[in-house]
Amino acid sequence: MTTTLPAGERTASALTPMFTPRGIAVVGASRTPGKLGATMARSLASFADGGGHLALVNGRDETMHPSLSAATGAGPVDLAMICVPAAACPGVLAEAAQAGVRAAVICGGGFAETGGAGVEHQEAVAQVVRETGIRVLGPNTSGFLAPHAGVTASFVPGVAGILPGRVAVVAASGGVNHAVSFLLTEAGHGISLAVGLGNGVDVTAPDILDYLAGDPHTGAVALHVESVADGPRLVESVRRLARTRPVVALVVGQHDVGAFAASHTGALATSWRTTRAALAQAGAVLVADERELVDAVGALAVTRARPADDPGVGVVTAQAGPGLLLLDDLRGRRARVPELGEETQRRLAELLPPLTFQRNPVDTGRPGPELGGILATVAADPGVDVIAGYALHEPDAVDLAHAARQGLTPDVPVVFGVGGSGEEVTAERRALLEAGIAVAADARGVAAATGALLADARARSRDGEITVPVPVPAGISGAHDEHEAKELLGRLGIATTPRRVCAARAIAHAALAELGGPVAVKILDATVLHKTEIGGVHLNVRTPEELDTALDVLDAAGARQYLVEAMAPSGVDLVLGVRRDPVFGPIVLFGLGGTTSEALADVAIRLAPLSAAEAAEMPDDLAGRALLDGWRGGPVLDAKELGAVASALGQLLVANPALDEIEINPLRLTRDGLVALDAVIIPREADDAQPDQ
């Protein structure tokens, strides 16, 4: 359950007492090893050693403070770590607020994730938050790490070894928060802040992201998402933060994990595709797993590429085999690896033996003293925006850190993979990081880091684009039959085929004669959304006899009106629709038509409203994109035409709060352009028909 506090309590500075406290009280502290209160007190001992006020609270232990009021009397307490059973938490939280404590972390479980009485305990906590304004992290969280502030508010062993750095972790799960933090430490990156949200009764991901936007220690953010309560707010927080600090997002839920997610956080996982699409549109870089998350956010914490619509990669490898792996992975990420210019190739020929490949990728044969000059030469090529390099650790052949520094320029960042193991390799990777060069341990890591720099550059090139609303009809409401729906589409400039509405057989026969066949004959009824399932669609009707046969079937299905429509030319069937997502609001969906594409869910999604230019990029998301590029002599999609249609359809839904969904299926791509063959408009329930915020 998520609570909405007054606007004044939701400022980023309201989290300062939590993450940079002057004093901390552990409520439920214990001397018994293994108990949560004992572990938390032990973890926070370093805070006291650094000069912070640490108060241990336990009314049953004479060596500790009997209450929070007593603890605040001994020194300032901004943060309460609450380590008591779930049923006692609301009372302790109220006591903390009364004592002037401004933030709290509820570590234990037994809340909404368990159902039953746990839901009541969580609602009681939420009620205290609403009444007092105290900020609460959790419940059901393993806490947070703020190394720069000397705060290790976690009961997980080993967290003391996580050093200060420039990467922040914002995770739905406390376990993921710590796992990613350990991986980042292992990769040579420190942490600025690492937060496990737990059930998110009060503090949620947008709150943390807003706080990080003003954090001088944070250079990049790793975001882990399991569920989303307020889609528009999350999108706005990511968009605002990504302008100054890259955000890399790992979204859970590609497969069916809903029941387990509910038991974990107390909230069902939201649509994986919609969440990923929304975050990418806001400027986040998307990754597929935690290892890729570490490689990507680690690189972006070190460097960013210049904004570019289609940035190019220069690949430099000292071993051909890993170089092929790197190139293959980059191609799979749709990275552009352009052939280097003639002047670049001429200079490379002066540095390399003639048998090496020099057009891009550049294969040096093995690492040598000339590596620095090679990197600098590739970086100077006009088509290169990022360099992806790889070499095995061979200290007798070349100093990789020195060579990579030679190739480093302000505008062309370098991602370098160093293969090998042992302390010398670790030291070499660390030297690269200290020189401002992103580092990975293998070819896949280099590709993931490079892909992140490219995605970030593309997103920043779009930032600031203004979506100018196109004129669309307003005041649209109620059910629409297919003819009425197509009339509305026509007002947006969307093509349809000639058609006639027929209230009787004689009129249908006249329509067949007028349109000249072949025609499609359909039941016309706004209450029938799936006409084919009841035999309500008959195609390629050419003769009066065939028409009568079709009309007999429609009459048996209860038809009161018929739609007789000219058949469209052959082509590629697509689907284009807009609907109101329960989490993110109006969205646009585009994909290939047909049952196979539906089963594979090969679709692109964007938030509405969106510009025509944004919408024109949607086909690039499809695995079946080649079918739209003249596959086997077929028609070629005009991306600008699709962009205009999709943008207008999205704006239509935004401008008409009484509509819930509009779908064109199929939208056929023909040699003459796009033609809507069927259209459905679904009105919104009266109670929900409010304007979008």
XYZ file of C-alpha atoms in Angstrom:
693
model
C 0.000 0.000 0.000
C 1.342 3.435 -0.904
C 0.449 6.547 1.032
C 0.228 10.003 -0.506
C 1.545 12.673 1.832
C 0.910 16.418 1.551
C 3.071 18.024 -1.129
C 5.147 19.857 1.456
C 6.215 16.576 3.031
C 7.291 15.059 -0.296
C 10.235 17.339 -1.032
C 13.565 15.672 -1.629
C 15.051 17.394 1.423
C 12.543 15.548 3.644
C 14.715 12.448 3.228
C 17.873 14.166 4.477
C 17.205 13.132 8.121
C 17.005 9.512 6.951
C 20.116 9.328 4.795
C 22.375 11.854 6.553
C 21.187 11.709 10.161
C 22.872 13.398 13.090
C 21.706 10.626 15.396
C 20.148 7.166 15.110
C 18.075 5.182 17.594
C 17.770 1.406 17.340
C 14.400 0.496 18.834
C 14.321 -3.131 19.900
C 18.094 -3.248 20.308
C 19.372 -6.419 21.945
C 22.482 -7.932 23.493
C 21.454 -11.390 22.255
C 23.479 -12.388 19.162
C 21.353 -13.347 16.177
C 18.456 -11.055 17.018
C 17.633 -8.346 14.481
C 18.111 -5.563 17.036
C 21.543 -6.872 17.973
C 22.691 -7.174 14.380
C 21.456 -3.675 13.518
C 23.162 -2.145 16.543
C 26.410 -3.868 15.588
C 26.171 -2.609 11.973
C 25.647 0.962 13.157
C 28.561 0.916 15.590
C 30.758 2.502 12.916
C 28.342 5.464 12.821
C 29.001 6.050 16.518
C 32.735 5.569 15.985
C 32.567 8.362 13.401
C 31.046 10.795 15.902
C 27.337 10.203 15.290
C 24.886 9.806 18.173
C 23.768 6.156 18.420
C 21.064 5.385 20.981
C 19.996 1.832 21.822
C 16.374 1.580 22.989
C 14.945 -1.376 24.907
C 12.718 -0.937 27.927
C 13.648 -4.407 29.176
C 17.391 -3.783 29.257
C 18.670 -1.482 32.008
C 21.840 -0.727 30.029
C 19.795 0.895 27.235
C 17.390 3.800 26.936
C 13.898 2.862 28.136
C 12.137 4.897 25.417
C 12.654 7.053 22.366
C 11.937 10.150 24.423
C 14.820 9.234 26.700
C 17.052 8.592 23.681
C 16.328 12.009 22.174
C 17.117 13.608 25.505
C 20.632 12.223 25.329
C 21.364 13.629 21.879
C 19.800 14.420 18.510
C 17.901 11.523 16.883
C 16.798 12.020 13.281
C 16.346 8.349 12.363
C 14.733 5.433 14.184
C 15.607 1.882 13.158
C 12.552 -0.082 14.292
C 13.370 -3.737 15.004
C 10.225 -4.946 16.783
C 7.379 -7.306 15.763
C 4.909 -6.027 13.167
C 2.044 -5.553 15.609
C 4.141 -3.218 17.769
C 5.478 -1.083 14.898
C 2.583 1.435 14.588
C 2.841 2.342 18.277
C 6.628 2.692 18.152
C 6.374 4.817 15.007
C 3.842 7.137 16.655
C 6.124 7.431 19.680
C 9.050 8.314 17.404
C 7.100 11.063 15.679
C 5.984 12.471 19.029
C 9.595 12.494 20.216
C 10.617 14.602 17.205
C 12.197 11.844 15.155
C 11.727 12.709 11.479
C 12.454 9.396 9.736
C 12.209 5.688 10.429
C 13.099 2.354 8.885
C 10.857 -0.633 9.669
C 13.029 -3.657 9.044
C 10.889 -6.636 9.957
C 8.307 -8.507 7.916
C 4.789 -9.632 8.768
C 2.985 -6.879 6.882
C 1.013 -6.762 3.621
C 3.299 -9.337 1.993
C 1.827 -11.984 4.344
C -1.831 -11.026 3.969
C -4.321 -11.317 6.827
C -3.374 -9.378 9.936
C -0.252 -8.152 8.181
C -2.383 -5.927 5.950
C -3.919 -4.355 9.055
C -0.483 -3.743 10.578
C 0.676 -2.026 7.383
C -2.433 0.156 7.212
C -1.865 1.180 10.839
C 1.693 2.236 9.931
C 0.344 4.184 6.952
C -2.149 5.925 9.201
C 0.646 7.140 11.496
C 2.514 8.442 8.448
C -0.555 10.344 7.279
C -1.174 11.853 10.690
C 2.399 12.821 11.581
C 4.353 13.258 8.323
C 7.250 11.103 9.553
C 9.043 9.506 6.589
C 9.187 5.719 6.630
C 11.302 3.270 4.638
C 9.774 -0.209 4.486
C 8.349 -2.175 6.153
C 9.867 -5.517 5.152
C 13.243 -4.058 4.147
C 16.839 -4.905 4.979
C 17.591 -1.189 5.203
C 20.007 1.073 3.368
C 23.672 1.992 3.006
C 24.970 5.561 2.938
C 28.771 5.184 3.044
C 29.511 8.887 2.558
C 27.500 9.603 5.715
C 29.033 6.683 7.566
C 25.643 4.956 7.908
C 25.364 1.178 7.531
C 21.673 0.767 8.347
C 21.535 -2.890 7.364
C 21.510 -6.262 9.072
C 23.224 -8.031 6.120
C 26.723 -9.350 6.939
C 29.663 -7.931 5.036
C 28.192 -4.515 4.215
C 30.996 -2.765 6.074
C 33.224 -3.639 3.129
C 31.170 -1.568 0.697
C 33.095 1.651 0.118
C 31.891 5.158 -0.771
C 31.521 5.814 -4.495
C 29.364 7.359 -7.196
C 26.708 4.706 -7.915
C 23.329 4.775 -6.171
C 21.128 1.678 -6.004
C 17.349 2.002 -5.676
C 15.832 -1.463 -5.436
C 12.364 -2.775 -4.753
C 13.997 -5.659 -2.905
C 16.439 -5.400 -0.036
C 18.077 -8.586 -1.260
C 18.629 -7.166 -4.737
C 19.853 -3.915 -3.205
C 22.616 -5.727 -1.366
C 23.403 -8.186 -4.163
C 23.928 -5.348 -6.656
C 25.926 -3.346 -4.132
C 28.276 -6.277 -3.580
C 28.652 -6.794 -7.338
C 29.444 -3.104 -7.833
C 32.053 -3.282 -5.087
C 33.579 -6.350 -6.699
C 33.754 -4.468 -10.019
C 35.667 -1.596 -8.421
C 32.790 0.852 -7.919
C 31.739 2.347 -4.622
C 28.230 3.266 -3.474
C 26.774 6.716 -2.857
C 23.474 5.341 -1.525
C 21.847 1.902 -1.670
C 18.201 1.551 -0.654
C 15.888 -1.454 -0.440
C 12.295 -0.159 -0.583
C 10.461 -3.202 0.773
C 6.691 -2.711 0.846
C 6.953 1.027 0.210
C 4.254 2.137 2.647
C 5.605 5.691 2.375
C 9.010 6.185 0.713
C 8.939 4.887 -2.857
C 11.329 4.881 -5.800
C 10.328 8.366 -7.057
C 11.072 9.812 -3.608
C 14.588 8.365 -3.663
C 15.186 9.415 -7.269
C 14.132 12.985 -6.462
C 16.515 12.977 -3.510
C 19.380 11.709 -5.672
C 18.848 14.505 -8.200
C 20.470 16.818 -5.676
C 23.026 14.419 -4.233
C 26.579 15.573 -5.049
C 27.998 12.090 -4.425
C 25.850 10.291 -7.034
C 27.021 9.970 -10.638
C 24.640 7.252 -11.879
C 21.667 5.283 -10.553
C 20.810 1.579 -10.729
C 17.019 1.172 -10.499
C 15.375 -2.209 -9.794
C 11.598 -2.328 -10.336
C 9.148 -5.043 -9.335
C 5.885 -3.097 -9.206
C 4.768 0.473 -9.837
C 2.070 2.254 -7.861
C 2.200 5.681 -9.531
C 3.426 5.402 -13.108
C 3.326 9.077 -14.108
C 5.256 10.115 -10.998
C 7.927 7.476 -11.561
C 8.308 8.538 -15.185
C 8.645 12.201 -14.252
C 11.233 11.436 -11.551
C 13.316 9.334 -13.955
C 13.047 11.978 -16.685
C 14.176 14.752 -14.346
C 17.053 12.734 -12.879
C 18.325 11.326 -16.189
C 19.100 14.824 -17.454
C 22.007 15.085 -15.019
C 22.598 11.526 -13.784
C 22.139 8.416 -15.924
C 19.499 5.933 -14.761
C 19.851 2.228 -15.605
C 16.702 0.171 -15.008
C 16.186 -3.554 -14.439
C 12.475 -4.432 -14.555
C 11.209 -7.759 -13.207
C 8.239 -9.579 -14.737
C 9.024 -10.667 -18.278
C 7.633 -14.052 -17.316
C 4.798 -15.019 -14.979
C 6.037 -14.029 -11.515
C 2.911 -12.249 -10.270
C 2.021 -14.555 -7.371
C 5.571 -14.635 -6.001
C 5.925 -10.865 -6.427
C 2.764 -10.410 -4.387
C 4.134 -12.567 -1.578
C 7.427 -10.672 -1.720
C 6.375 -7.026 -1.669
C 2.634 -7.126 -1.133
C 1.920 -5.753 -4.633
C 1.496 -7.544 -7.933
C 4.122 -6.934 -10.571
C 2.951 -4.516 -13.247
C 3.204 -5.007 -16.990
C 6.846 -5.671 -17.825
C 6.653 -4.297 -21.370
C 4.740 -1.168 -20.431
C 7.038 -0.403 -17.501
C 10.174 -0.850 -19.608
C 8.756 1.257 -22.429
C 7.763 4.035 -20.039
C 11.169 4.135 -18.351
C 13.018 4.122 -21.678
C 10.831 6.950 -22.942
C 11.735 8.866 -19.774
C 15.442 8.476 -20.563
C 16.444 5.361 -18.611
C 18.792 2.731 -20.030
C 17.227 -0.753 -19.908
C 19.107 -3.934 -18.991
C 18.145 -7.599 -18.812
C 19.873 -8.871 -15.647
C 21.856 -7.811 -12.598
C 25.277 -8.435 -14.181
C 24.391 -6.212 -17.121
C 23.027 -3.671 -14.651
C 26.422 -3.500 -12.934
C 28.370 -3.179 -16.203
C 26.022 -0.509 -17.532
C 25.659 1.692 -14.464
C 29.362 1.333 -13.675
C 30.266 2.666 -17.111
C 27.796 5.545 -16.905
C 29.072 6.519 -13.473
C 32.480 7.017 -15.086
C 31.578 8.638 -18.416
C 28.809 9.577 -20.855
C 28.876 9.841 -24.632
C 27.801 13.023 -26.385
C 24.090 13.115 -27.333
C 23.505 11.601 -30.783
C 20.566 10.118 -32.693
C 22.616 7.204 -34.014
C 26.053 7.084 -32.340
C 28.790 4.942 -33.868
C 31.177 2.538 -32.150
C 34.840 2.013 -32.923
C 35.934 -1.475 -31.873
C 39.598 -2.108 -31.037
C 40.676 -5.580 -29.991
C 44.039 -7.149 -29.272
C 42.671 -10.696 -29.702
C 40.472 -11.612 -32.652
C 38.322 -14.219 -30.879
C 37.076 -11.957 -28.073
C 36.768 -9.205 -30.680
C 34.309 -11.310 -32.660
C 32.298 -11.993 -29.493
C 32.256 -8.258 -28.792
C 31.199 -7.349 -32.328
C 28.470 -9.991 -32.357
C 27.068 -8.758 -29.056
C 27.128 -5.138 -30.217
C 25.291 -6.076 -33.421
C 22.671 -7.822 -31.304
C 22.181 -4.560 -29.442
C 21.688 -2.761 -32.785
C 24.840 -0.745 -32.285
C 26.186 0.961 -35.393
C 29.776 -0.114 -36.139
C 30.651 2.010 -39.192
C 33.541 1.432 -41.545
C 36.290 3.858 -40.648
C 37.131 6.729 -42.975
C 39.946 6.538 -45.532
C 42.183 8.901 -43.582
C 41.690 6.855 -40.399
C 42.535 3.647 -42.229
C 45.640 5.262 -43.738
C 46.916 6.239 -40.293
C 46.148 2.799 -38.888
C 48.105 1.184 -41.706
C 51.150 3.093 -40.484
C 50.715 1.645 -36.984
C 49.680 -1.944 -37.705
C 51.012 -4.916 -39.683
C 49.337 -5.343 -43.102
C 47.628 -8.641 -42.251
C 45.478 -7.150 -39.480
C 41.856 -6.077 -39.988
C 41.699 -2.275 -39.887
C 38.309 -1.126 -41.190
C 36.323 -1.575 -37.906
C 36.756 -3.591 -35.875
C 40.451 -2.877 -35.640
C 42.423 -6.013 -34.764
C 45.903 -5.234 -33.469
C 47.028 -8.884 -33.497
C 48.148 -8.602 -29.883
C 48.574 -5.692 -27.473
C 51.688 -3.636 -28.101
C 53.179 -0.161 -27.560
C 51.242 1.197 -30.550
C 47.854 0.514 -28.841
C 47.557 4.046 -27.480
C 48.076 5.560 -30.926
C 45.536 3.164 -32.418
C 42.899 4.165 -29.871
C 43.599 7.857 -30.449
C 43.363 7.392 -34.236
C 40.019 5.566 -34.014
C 38.678 8.172 -31.574
C 39.477 10.904 -34.110
C 37.347 9.271 -36.823
C 34.227 11.423 -37.517
C 31.932 8.389 -37.399
C 33.030 7.203 -33.951
C 31.281 8.354 -30.764
C 32.362 5.552 -28.405
C 35.353 3.180 -28.394
C 34.861 -0.407 -27.242
C 38.192 -2.148 -26.599
C 39.417 -5.465 -25.297
C 42.790 -7.012 -24.472
C 44.138 -9.769 -22.307
C 46.386 -8.633 -19.478
C 49.950 -8.845 -20.850
C 52.089 -6.505 -18.716
C 55.265 -7.279 -20.663
C 53.622 -6.172 -23.914
C 51.816 -2.953 -22.983
C 50.581 -0.821 -20.109
C 46.851 -0.932 -20.903
C 45.937 1.931 -18.585
C 48.568 4.194 -20.152
C 47.499 3.209 -23.682
C 43.816 3.777 -22.972
C 44.584 7.211 -21.517
C 46.307 8.111 -24.796
C 43.107 7.306 -26.676
C 40.863 9.212 -24.289
C 39.324 12.437 -25.583
C 36.656 14.670 -24.021
C 34.064 13.730 -26.654
C 34.749 10.020 -27.254
C 34.590 7.827 -24.142
C 36.389 4.495 -23.947
C 35.023 1.221 -22.579
C 37.852 -1.251 -22.120
C 37.728 -4.920 -21.220
C 40.732 -6.424 -19.481
C 40.851 -10.206 -19.516
C 42.691 -12.180 -16.895
C 42.651 -12.789 -13.154
C 44.686 -12.002 -10.090
C 45.769 -8.921 -8.189
C 47.647 -7.383 -11.128
C 44.553 -7.507 -13.334
C 42.428 -6.005 -10.561
C 44.983 -3.206 -10.157
C 45.003 -2.560 -13.915
C 41.222 -2.321 -14.023
C 41.289 0.042 -11.066
C 43.858 2.228 -12.836
C 41.586 2.438 -15.874
C 38.633 3.478 -13.719
C 40.718 6.144 -12.003
C 41.635 7.483 -15.455
C 37.950 7.935 -16.347
C 37.740 4.821 -18.519
C 34.839 2.409 -18.125
C 36.013 -1.142 -17.420
C 34.655 -4.653 -17.898
C 36.043 -8.123 -17.338
C 34.938 -9.758 -20.586
C 33.574 -9.074 -24.064
C 29.952 -9.309 -22.949
C 30.576 -6.759 -20.225
C 32.187 -4.391 -22.725
C 29.169 -4.751 -25.026
C 26.726 -4.138 -22.166
C 28.620 -1.035 -21.008
C 28.959 0.275 -24.569
C 25.288 -0.378 -25.252
C 24.415 1.634 -22.161
C 26.489 4.614 -23.325
C 24.790 4.448 -26.737
C 21.284 4.206 -25.290
C 21.986 7.117 -22.955
C 23.339 9.212 -25.851
C 20.246 8.504 -27.939
C 17.918 9.339 -25.052
C 19.687 12.626 -24.352
C 19.481 13.587 -28.020
C 15.682 13.391 -27.693
C 15.488 15.196 -24.363
C 13.849 18.573 -24.669
C 11.751 17.631 -27.682
C 8.391 19.296 -27.324
C 5.289 17.311 -28.193
C 3.033 19.791 -29.970
C -0.559 18.571 -29.644
C -2.170 17.928 -33.021
C -5.780 19.080 -33.439
C -8.093 16.168 -32.630
C -11.842 15.926 -32.039
C -12.917 16.335 -28.430
C -16.077 15.435 -26.564
C -16.170 11.917 -28.015
C -18.038 9.399 -25.871
C -20.221 6.312 -25.986
C -20.090 3.109 -27.986
C -19.182 3.211 -31.681
C -19.900 0.665 -34.354
C -17.224 0.007 -36.974
C -18.528 2.594 -39.419
C -18.685 5.299 -36.732
C -15.200 4.362 -35.528
C -13.807 4.654 -39.050
C -15.519 7.989 -39.533
C -13.637 9.215 -36.472
C -10.369 7.827 -37.827
C -11.017 9.614 -41.086
C -11.122 12.905 -39.207
C -7.549 12.148 -38.136
C -6.470 11.539 -41.712
C -6.331 7.743 -41.394
C -7.260 6.019 -44.657
C -10.076 3.461 -44.900
C -11.634 1.651 -47.855
C -14.972 2.733 -49.429
C -17.943 1.299 -47.519
C -21.714 1.445 -47.240
C -23.987 1.037 -44.221
C -26.905 -1.209 -45.168
C -30.098 -1.583 -43.159
C -31.645 -4.133 -45.535
C -30.631 -6.824 -48.024
C -31.669 -4.753 -51.003
C -29.387 -1.936 -49.887
C -26.541 -4.428 -49.434
C -27.028 -5.708 -52.986
C -26.994 -2.124 -54.269
C -23.779 -1.516 -52.375
C -22.157 -4.596 -53.944
C -23.130 -3.356 -57.392
C -21.824 0.135 -56.644
C -18.507 -0.932 -55.086
C -17.966 -3.561 -57.739
C -16.576 -6.425 -55.634
C -14.794 -8.092 -54.142
C -16.158 -6.771 -50.844
C -16.114 -7.585 -47.170
C -19.518 -8.069 -45.569
C -19.715 -7.568 -41.791
C -22.217 -7.369 -38.992
C -22.539 -3.734 -37.879
C -23.186 -3.592 -34.154
C -21.347 -1.521 -31.539
C -21.906 -4.234 -28.924
C -20.066 -6.886 -30.969
C -16.332 -6.395 -30.473
C -15.114 -9.709 -31.909
C -17.084 -10.162 -35.094
C -15.133 -13.107 -36.496
C -15.944 -15.252 -33.457
C -19.664 -15.247 -34.316
C -19.253 -15.522 -38.071
C -19.757 -11.810 -38.458
C -17.117 -11.220 -41.182
C -17.145 -12.579 -44.762
C -14.354 -11.652 -47.165
C -13.947 -11.615 -50.949
C -17.673 -11.609 -51.659
C -18.063 -11.110 -55.415
C -21.534 -12.185 -56.579
C -25.114 -11.608 -55.434
C -25.333 -15.297 -54.559
C -22.255 -15.124 -52.358
C -23.670 -11.987 -50.752
C -26.957 -13.717 -49.889
C -25.067 -16.609 -48.334
C -23.076 -14.175 -46.173
C -26.182 -12.227 -45.175
C -27.937 -15.447 -44.121
C -25.138 -16.111 -41.629
C -25.207 -12.525 -40.369
C -28.985 -12.660 -39.914
C -28.601 -15.853 -37.901
C -26.114 -13.996 -35.689
C -28.742 -11.306 -34.994
C -27.587 -8.617 -37.414
C -29.759 -5.539 -37.702
C -27.360 -3.708 -40.013
C -24.617 -4.732 -42.421
C -21.399 -3.063 -43.487
C -20.396 -3.685 -47.099
C -16.826 -2.562 -47.716
C -14.382 -2.705 -50.619
C -11.541 -5.185 -50.065
C -8.153 -3.595 -49.448
C -5.061 -4.431 -51.497
C -2.769 -7.140 -50.136
C 0.007 -6.188 -47.753
C 1.328 -6.630 -44.224
C -1.219 -6.560 -41.424
C -0.344 -4.500 -38.346
C -2.075 -3.541 -35.135
C -2.155 0.000 -33.763
C -4.040 0.890 -30.631
C -4.283 3.215 -27.688
C -5.612 2.387 -24.253
C -5.517 3.528 -20.652
C -3.013 1.545 -18.653
C -4.101 1.311 -14.993
C -0.614 2.343 -13.806
C 0.825 4.637 -16.484
C -2.289 6.142 -18.108
C -2.703 6.550 -21.892
C -0.338 4.387 -23.941
C 0.156 3.649 -27.652
C 0.784 0.083 -28.835
C 2.094 -0.927 -32.264
C 2.955 -4.361 -33.599
C 2.642 -6.884 -36.366
C -0.834 -8.334 -36.856
C -1.825 -11.976 -36.787
C -1.967 -14.609 -34.083
C 1.735 -15.492 -34.247
C 2.827 -11.957 -33.419
C 0.225 -11.816 -30.675
C 1.569 -15.010 -29.137
C 5.144 -13.697 -29.300
C 4.043 -10.285 -27.982
C 6.190 -8.546 -30.600
C 4.933 -5.053 -29.827
C 6.254 -1.556 -29.225
C 4.751 0.634 -26.510
C 4.956 4.361 -25.807
C 3.287 6.729 -23.368
C 0.815 9.193 -24.846
C 0.860 11.946 -25.834
C 3.969 11.544 -27.961
C 5.415 13.370 -30.928
C 5.217 12.029 -34.455
C 9.013 11.663 -34.412
C 8.875 9.487 -31.274
C 6.078 7.384 -32.727
C 8.011 6.903 -35.973
C 10.703 5.036 -33.995
C 8.298 2.372 -32.707
C 8.912 -0.131 -35.559
C 12.590 -0.287 -34.534
C 11.519 -2.122 -31.358
C 9.997 -5.048 -33.268
C 11.784 -8.343 -33.784
C 9.883 -8.630 -37.077
C 11.016 -5.207 -38.302
C 12.341 -6.682 -41.580
C 8.770 -7.461 -42.705
C 8.146 -3.706 -42.935
C 11.145 -3.007 -45.156
C 9.946 -4.575 -48.403
C 10.411 -8.197 -47.354
C 10.372 -10.370 -50.494
C 9.142 -7.529 -52.642
C 6.444 -6.434 -50.222
C 5.473 -2.858 -49.326
C 7.775 -0.561 -47.379
C 6.559 1.249 -44.284
C 6.758 5.039 -44.329
C 7.825 5.673 -40.727
C 6.703 9.302 -40.912
C 3.201 8.235 -41.963
C 2.999 5.771 -39.081
C 4.370 8.391 -36.688
C 1.678 10.883 -37.681
C -1.091 8.281 -37.323
C 0.122 6.929 -33.967
C 0.710 10.397 -32.531
C -2.774 11.548 -33.541
C -4.389 8.427 -32.105
C -2.578 8.917 -28.787
C -3.619 12.553 -28.649
C -7.221 11.522 -29.393
C -7.317 9.284 -26.317
C -5.710 11.935 -24.112
C -8.218 14.558 -25.282
C -11.247 12.326 -24.675
C -11.421 11.058 -21.088
C -14.697 9.234 -21.815
C -12.860 6.774 -24.093
C -10.948 3.788 -22.715
C -9.496 2.151 -25.820
C -9.185 2.602 -29.566
C -7.799 -0.202 -31.704
C -7.107 -0.481 -35.421
C -6.677 -4.171 -36.146
C -5.690 -4.817 -38.776
C -3.974 -1.694 -39.997
C -2.719 -2.867 -43.360
C 0.536 -1.712 -44.893
C -0.030 -1.556 -48.660
C 2.008 -0.168 -51.532
C -0.162 2.960 -51.288
C 0.324 3.395 -47.545
C -1.572 2.474 -44.397
C -5.261 1.493 -44.489
C -7.463 0.781 -41.454
C -9.429 -2.414 -42.129
C -11.195 -2.625 -38.777
C -11.581 -0.299 -35.830
C -12.952 -0.657 -32.305
C -13.689 2.098 -29.793
C -14.440 1.137 -26.202
C -15.972 3.783 -23.918
C -14.779 4.265 -20.371
C -16.890 3.397 -17.360
C -18.714 6.494 -16.148
C -16.965 6.505 -12.741
C -13.538 6.417 -14.385
C -14.115 9.030 -17.092
C -11.977 11.771 -15.549
C -9.363 13.865 -17.388
C -5.792 12.563 -17.295
C -3.548 14.362 -14.842
